[in-house]
CSV table of C-alpha atoms in Angstrom, one decimal:
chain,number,residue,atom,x,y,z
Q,264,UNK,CA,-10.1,-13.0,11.1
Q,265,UNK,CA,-10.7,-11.3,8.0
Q,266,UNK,CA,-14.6,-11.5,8.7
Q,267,UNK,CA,-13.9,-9.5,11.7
Q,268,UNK,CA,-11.5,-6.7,9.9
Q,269,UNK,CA,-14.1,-6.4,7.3
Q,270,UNK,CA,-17.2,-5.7,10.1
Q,271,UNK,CA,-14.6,-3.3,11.8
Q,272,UNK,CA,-14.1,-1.2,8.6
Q,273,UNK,CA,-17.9,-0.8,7.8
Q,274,UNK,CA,-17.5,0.0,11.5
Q,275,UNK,CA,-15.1,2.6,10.9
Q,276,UNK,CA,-16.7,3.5,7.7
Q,277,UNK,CA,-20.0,3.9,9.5
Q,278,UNK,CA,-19.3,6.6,11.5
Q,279,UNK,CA,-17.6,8.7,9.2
Q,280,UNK,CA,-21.0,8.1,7.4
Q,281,UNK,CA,-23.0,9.2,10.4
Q,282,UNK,CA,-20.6,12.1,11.6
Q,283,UNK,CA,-22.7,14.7,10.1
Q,284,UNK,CA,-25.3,14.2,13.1
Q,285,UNK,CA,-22.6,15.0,15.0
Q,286,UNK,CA,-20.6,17.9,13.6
Q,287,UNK,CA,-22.2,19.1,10.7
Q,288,UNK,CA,-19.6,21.2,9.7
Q,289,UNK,CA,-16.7,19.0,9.6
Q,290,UNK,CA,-15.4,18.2,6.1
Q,291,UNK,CA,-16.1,14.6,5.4
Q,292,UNK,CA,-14.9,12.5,2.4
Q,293,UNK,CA,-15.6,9.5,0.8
Q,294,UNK,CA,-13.2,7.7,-2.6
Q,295,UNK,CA,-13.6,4.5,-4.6
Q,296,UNK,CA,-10.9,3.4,-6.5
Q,297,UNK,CA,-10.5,0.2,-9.2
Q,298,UNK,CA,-7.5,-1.1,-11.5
Q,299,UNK,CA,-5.6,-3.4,-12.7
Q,300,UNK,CA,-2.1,-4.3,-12.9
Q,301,UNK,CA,0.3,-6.5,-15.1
Q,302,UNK,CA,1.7,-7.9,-12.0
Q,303,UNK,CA,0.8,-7.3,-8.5
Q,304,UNK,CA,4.3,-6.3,-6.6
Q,305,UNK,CA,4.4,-6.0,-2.9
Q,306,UNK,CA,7.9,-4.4,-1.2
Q,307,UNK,CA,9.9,-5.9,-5.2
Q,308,UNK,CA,8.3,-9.3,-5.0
Q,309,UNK,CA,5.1,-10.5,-6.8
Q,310,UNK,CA,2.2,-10.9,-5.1
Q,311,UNK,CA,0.1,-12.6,-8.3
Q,312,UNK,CA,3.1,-15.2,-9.3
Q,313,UNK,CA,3.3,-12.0,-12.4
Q,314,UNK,CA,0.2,-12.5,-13.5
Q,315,UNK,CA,-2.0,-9.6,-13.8
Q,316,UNK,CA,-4.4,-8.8,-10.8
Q,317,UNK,CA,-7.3,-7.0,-10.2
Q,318,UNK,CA,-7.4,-4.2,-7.8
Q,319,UNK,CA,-10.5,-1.9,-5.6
Q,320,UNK,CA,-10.8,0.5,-2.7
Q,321,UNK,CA,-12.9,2.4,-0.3
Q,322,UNK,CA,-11.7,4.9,1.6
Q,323,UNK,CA,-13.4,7.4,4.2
Q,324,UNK,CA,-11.9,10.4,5.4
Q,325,UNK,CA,-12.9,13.5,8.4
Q,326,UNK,CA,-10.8,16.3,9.0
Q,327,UNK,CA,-11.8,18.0,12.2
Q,328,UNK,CA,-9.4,20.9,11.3
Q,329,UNK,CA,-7.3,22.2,8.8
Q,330,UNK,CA,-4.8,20.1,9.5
Q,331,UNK,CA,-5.5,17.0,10.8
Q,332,UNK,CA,-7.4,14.0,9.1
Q,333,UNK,CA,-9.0,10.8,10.0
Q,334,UNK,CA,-8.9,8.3,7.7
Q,335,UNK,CA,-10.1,5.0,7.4
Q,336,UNK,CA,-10.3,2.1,4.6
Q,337,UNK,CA,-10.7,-1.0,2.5
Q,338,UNK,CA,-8.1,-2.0,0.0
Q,339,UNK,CA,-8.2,-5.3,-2.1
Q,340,UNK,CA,-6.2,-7.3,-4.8
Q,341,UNK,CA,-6.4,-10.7,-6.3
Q,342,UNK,CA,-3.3,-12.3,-5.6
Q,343,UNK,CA,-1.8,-16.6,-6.1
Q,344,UNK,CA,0.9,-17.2,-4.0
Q,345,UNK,CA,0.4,-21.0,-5.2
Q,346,UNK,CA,-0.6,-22.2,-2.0
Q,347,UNK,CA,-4.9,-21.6,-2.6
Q,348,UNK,CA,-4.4,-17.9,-1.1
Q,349,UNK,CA,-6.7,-15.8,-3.7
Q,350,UNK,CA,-7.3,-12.6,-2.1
Q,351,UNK,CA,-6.0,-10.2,-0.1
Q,352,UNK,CA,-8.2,-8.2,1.5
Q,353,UNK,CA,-6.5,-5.0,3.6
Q,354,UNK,CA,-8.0,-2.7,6.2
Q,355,UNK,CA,-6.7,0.6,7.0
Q,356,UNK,CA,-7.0,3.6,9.9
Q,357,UNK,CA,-4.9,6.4,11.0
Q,358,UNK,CA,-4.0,9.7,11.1
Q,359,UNK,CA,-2.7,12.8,8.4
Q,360,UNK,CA,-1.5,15.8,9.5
Q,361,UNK,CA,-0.4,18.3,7.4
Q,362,UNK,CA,1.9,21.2,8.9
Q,363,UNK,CA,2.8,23.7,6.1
Q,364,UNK,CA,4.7,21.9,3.7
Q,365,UNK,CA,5.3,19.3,5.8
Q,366,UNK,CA,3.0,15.7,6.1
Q,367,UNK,CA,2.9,13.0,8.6
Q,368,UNK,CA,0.6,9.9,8.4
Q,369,UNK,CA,0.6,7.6,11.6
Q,370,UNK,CA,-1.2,4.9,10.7
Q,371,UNK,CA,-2.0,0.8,10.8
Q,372,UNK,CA,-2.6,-1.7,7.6
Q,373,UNK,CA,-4.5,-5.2,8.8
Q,374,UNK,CA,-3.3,-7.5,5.9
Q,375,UNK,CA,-5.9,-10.8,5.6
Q,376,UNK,CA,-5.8,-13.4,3.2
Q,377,UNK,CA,-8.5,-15.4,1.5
Q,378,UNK,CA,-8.8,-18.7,0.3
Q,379,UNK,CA,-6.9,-22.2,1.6
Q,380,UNK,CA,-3.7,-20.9,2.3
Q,381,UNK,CA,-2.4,-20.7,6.4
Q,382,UNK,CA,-3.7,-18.2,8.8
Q,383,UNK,CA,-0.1,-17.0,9.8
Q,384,UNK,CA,-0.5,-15.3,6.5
Q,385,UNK,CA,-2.4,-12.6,8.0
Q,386,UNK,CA,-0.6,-10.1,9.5
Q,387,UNK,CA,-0.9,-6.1,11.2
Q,388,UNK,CA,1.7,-3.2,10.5
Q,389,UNK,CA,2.1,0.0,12.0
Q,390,UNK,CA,3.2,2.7,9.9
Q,391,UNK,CA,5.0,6.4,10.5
Q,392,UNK,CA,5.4,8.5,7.5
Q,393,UNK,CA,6.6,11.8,6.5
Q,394,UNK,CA,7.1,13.8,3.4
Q,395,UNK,CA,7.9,17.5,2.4
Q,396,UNK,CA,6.3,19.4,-0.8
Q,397,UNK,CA,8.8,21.8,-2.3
Q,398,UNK,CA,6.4,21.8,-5.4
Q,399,UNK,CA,9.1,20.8,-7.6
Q,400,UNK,CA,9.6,17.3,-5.9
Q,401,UNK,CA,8.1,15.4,-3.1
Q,402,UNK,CA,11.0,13.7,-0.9
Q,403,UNK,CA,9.4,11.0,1.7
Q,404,UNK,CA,10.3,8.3,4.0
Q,405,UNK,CA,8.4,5.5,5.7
Q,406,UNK,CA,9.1,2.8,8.4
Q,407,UNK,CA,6.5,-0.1,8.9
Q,408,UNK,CA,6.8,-2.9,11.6
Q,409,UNK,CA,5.0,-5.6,12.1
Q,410,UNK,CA,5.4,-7.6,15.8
Q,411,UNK,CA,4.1,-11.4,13.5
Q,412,UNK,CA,4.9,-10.5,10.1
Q,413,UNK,CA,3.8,-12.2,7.1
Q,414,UNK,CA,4.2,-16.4,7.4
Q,415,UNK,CA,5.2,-16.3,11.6
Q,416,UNK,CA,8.6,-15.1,10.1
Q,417,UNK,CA,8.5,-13.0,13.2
Q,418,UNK,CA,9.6,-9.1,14.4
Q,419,UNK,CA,9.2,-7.5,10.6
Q,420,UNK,CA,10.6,-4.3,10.0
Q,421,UNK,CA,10.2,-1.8,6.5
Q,422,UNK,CA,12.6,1.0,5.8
Q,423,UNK,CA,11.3,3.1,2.4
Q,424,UNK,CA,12.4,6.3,1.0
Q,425,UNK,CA,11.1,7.6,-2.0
Q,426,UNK,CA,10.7,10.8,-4.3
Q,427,UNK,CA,7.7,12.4,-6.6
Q,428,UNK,CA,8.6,14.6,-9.4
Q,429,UNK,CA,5.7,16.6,-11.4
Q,430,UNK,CA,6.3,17.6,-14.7
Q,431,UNK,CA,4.6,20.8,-15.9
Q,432,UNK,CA,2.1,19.6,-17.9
Q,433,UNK,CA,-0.8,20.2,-16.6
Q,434,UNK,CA,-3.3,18.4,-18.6
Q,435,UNK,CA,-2.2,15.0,-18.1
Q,436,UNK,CA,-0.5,15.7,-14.5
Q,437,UNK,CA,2.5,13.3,-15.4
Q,438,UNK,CA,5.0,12.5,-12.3
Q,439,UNK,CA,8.2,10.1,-12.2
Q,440,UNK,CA,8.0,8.4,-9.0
Q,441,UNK,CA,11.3,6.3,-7.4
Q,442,UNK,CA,11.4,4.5,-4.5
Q,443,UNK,CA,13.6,1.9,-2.4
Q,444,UNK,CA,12.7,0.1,0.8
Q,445,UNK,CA,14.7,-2.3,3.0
Q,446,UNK,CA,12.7,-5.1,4.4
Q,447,UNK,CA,14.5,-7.4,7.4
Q,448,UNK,CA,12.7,-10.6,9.3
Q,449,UNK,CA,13.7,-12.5,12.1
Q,450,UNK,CA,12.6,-15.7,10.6
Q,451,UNK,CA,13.5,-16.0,6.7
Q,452,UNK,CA,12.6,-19.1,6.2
Q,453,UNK,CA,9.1,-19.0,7.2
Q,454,UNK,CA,9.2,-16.0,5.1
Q,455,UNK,CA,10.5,-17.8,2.0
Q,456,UNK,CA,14.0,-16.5,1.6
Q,457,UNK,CA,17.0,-16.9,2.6
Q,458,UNK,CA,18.1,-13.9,4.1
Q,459,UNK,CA,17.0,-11.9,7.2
Q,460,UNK,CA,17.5,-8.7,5.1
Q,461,UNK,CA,16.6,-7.5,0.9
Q,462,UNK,CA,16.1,-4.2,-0.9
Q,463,UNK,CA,14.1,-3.6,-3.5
Q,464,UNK,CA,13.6,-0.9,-6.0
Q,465,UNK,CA,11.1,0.9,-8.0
Q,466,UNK,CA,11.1,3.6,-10.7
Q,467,UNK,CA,8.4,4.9,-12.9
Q,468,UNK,CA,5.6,7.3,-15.3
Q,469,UNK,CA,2.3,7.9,-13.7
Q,470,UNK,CA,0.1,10.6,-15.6
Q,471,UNK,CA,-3.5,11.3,-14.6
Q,472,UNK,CA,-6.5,12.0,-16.6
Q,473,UNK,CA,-10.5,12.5,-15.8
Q,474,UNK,CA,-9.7,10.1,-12.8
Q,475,UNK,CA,-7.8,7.9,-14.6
Q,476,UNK,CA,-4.5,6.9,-13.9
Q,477,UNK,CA,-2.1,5.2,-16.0
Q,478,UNK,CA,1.2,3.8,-15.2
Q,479,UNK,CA,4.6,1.9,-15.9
Q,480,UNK,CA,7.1,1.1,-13.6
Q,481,UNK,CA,10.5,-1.2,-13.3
Q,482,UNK,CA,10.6,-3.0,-10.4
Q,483,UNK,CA,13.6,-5.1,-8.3
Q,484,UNK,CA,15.0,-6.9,-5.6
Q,485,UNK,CA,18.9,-7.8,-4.7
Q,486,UNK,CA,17.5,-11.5,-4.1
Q,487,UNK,CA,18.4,-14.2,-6.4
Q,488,UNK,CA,16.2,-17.1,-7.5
Q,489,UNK,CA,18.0,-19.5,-5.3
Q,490,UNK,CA,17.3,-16.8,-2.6
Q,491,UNK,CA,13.9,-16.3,-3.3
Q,492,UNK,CA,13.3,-20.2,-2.3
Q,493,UNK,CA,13.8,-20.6,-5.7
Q,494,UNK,CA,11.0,-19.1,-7.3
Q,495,UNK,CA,11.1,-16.1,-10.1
Q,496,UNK,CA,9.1,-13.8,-7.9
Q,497,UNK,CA,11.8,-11.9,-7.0
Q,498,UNK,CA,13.2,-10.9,-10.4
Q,499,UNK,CA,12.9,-7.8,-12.6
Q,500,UNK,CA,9.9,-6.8,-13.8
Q,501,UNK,CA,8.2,-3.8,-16.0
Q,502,UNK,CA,4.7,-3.1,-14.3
Q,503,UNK,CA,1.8,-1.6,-16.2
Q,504,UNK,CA,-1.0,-0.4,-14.7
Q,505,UNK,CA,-4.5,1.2,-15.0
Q,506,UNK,CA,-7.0,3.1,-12.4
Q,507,UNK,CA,-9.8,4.9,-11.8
Q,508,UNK,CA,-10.4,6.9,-8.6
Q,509,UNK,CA,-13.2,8.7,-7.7
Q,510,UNK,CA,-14.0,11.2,-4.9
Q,511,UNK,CA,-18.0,11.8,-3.6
């Protein structure tokens, strides 16, 4: 499976590549990205069993118009979920509109997983977004479901809403960022908890440089260890990351 997702992105990535034979005066775009974190959090739990994990993307983007883009990507992490799973290995594809002030992404993630681990690992999302600039903060909100989710814990749905504050200085570009998300499964045990429900919270520094961007952030869930099948995945954490992003 993940050989196919990773033909259908160079696919993807291909003819954003090519477009210019067809519309030479459509805006095309194309960003890497690489980094590191202290610990690899996905919707409050660890991903990496809080170890640090490395991080890359590819992302390519056409805009037809001045407000609609197409976009289309790669997104990776080293990740140890204890099982012989060392990778995950994402692909991406949707759509950004931008009307005004306002922003909506409609949009798919392909989630695949490497290594010895199960196959019911891998799992597809669909995503609807939306956010509003008023400059001075950044409000958004985010629902993700998932027919199979991760594990066969079945129907998986994500609930997220989340704010972006700048703060005006302009050489380093710093912004607080918070965020919580509610994420339910018809099947927790397959999923590795006990609950069909948890929250989890986020809250943090980010502040950009020469393509560089640095970051800290405390993370959280409401499940306990015993919860969490007991493992420590689930607990607090302080996150500290680094990365590089780079636009052609």
């Amino acid at each position: 499976m993940i050989k196919f997702a990773f033909r259908a992105a160079l696919v993807a990535l291909g003819l954003v590549a090519a477009a210019p034979a067809m519309a030479a005066d459509v805006p095309l775009g194309v960003a890497v990205n690489a980094g590191v974190v202290s610990d690899y959090r996905f919707r409050g739990i660890s991903q990496s069993d809080k170890d640090p994990a490395f991080q890359a993307g590819l992302d390519g983007t056409l805009a037809p118009n001045d407000w609609l883009t197409i976009y289309a990507g790669l997104w990776g992490s080293s990740v140890d979920f204890n099982n012989g799973t060392t990778a995950e290995v994402d692909l991406v594809g949707g759509l950004r509109g931008t009307f005004d002030k306002l922003g909506v992404d409609i949009g798919f993630i392909r989630y695949n997983y490497t290594g010895k681990g199960p196959e019911t690992q891998d799992f597809t999302e669909a995503k609807l977004a939306v956010s509003y600039d008023f400059g001075y903060v950044l409000p958004s909100a985010a629902v993700y479901y998932s027919p199979e989710y991760f594990g066969n814990s079945g129907t998986g749905v994500y609930y997220t809403a989340g704010v972006a504050i700048p703060i005006p200085v302009t050489e380093f570009a710093p912004t607080i960022k918070a965020n919580i998300g509610k994420q339910t499964v018809d099947v927790p045990a397959n999923f590795g908890i006990t609950k069909d429900s948890y929250m989890d919270y986020n809250i943090g520094l980010f502040a950009t440089y020469w393509g560089f961007t640095a970051g800290i952030q405390y993370v959280d869930t409401n499940l306990s260890k015993p919860e969490c099948g007991g493992l420590s995945t689930c607990e607090s954490g302080v996150v500290v990351s680094l990365n590089y992003a780079y636009t052609f």
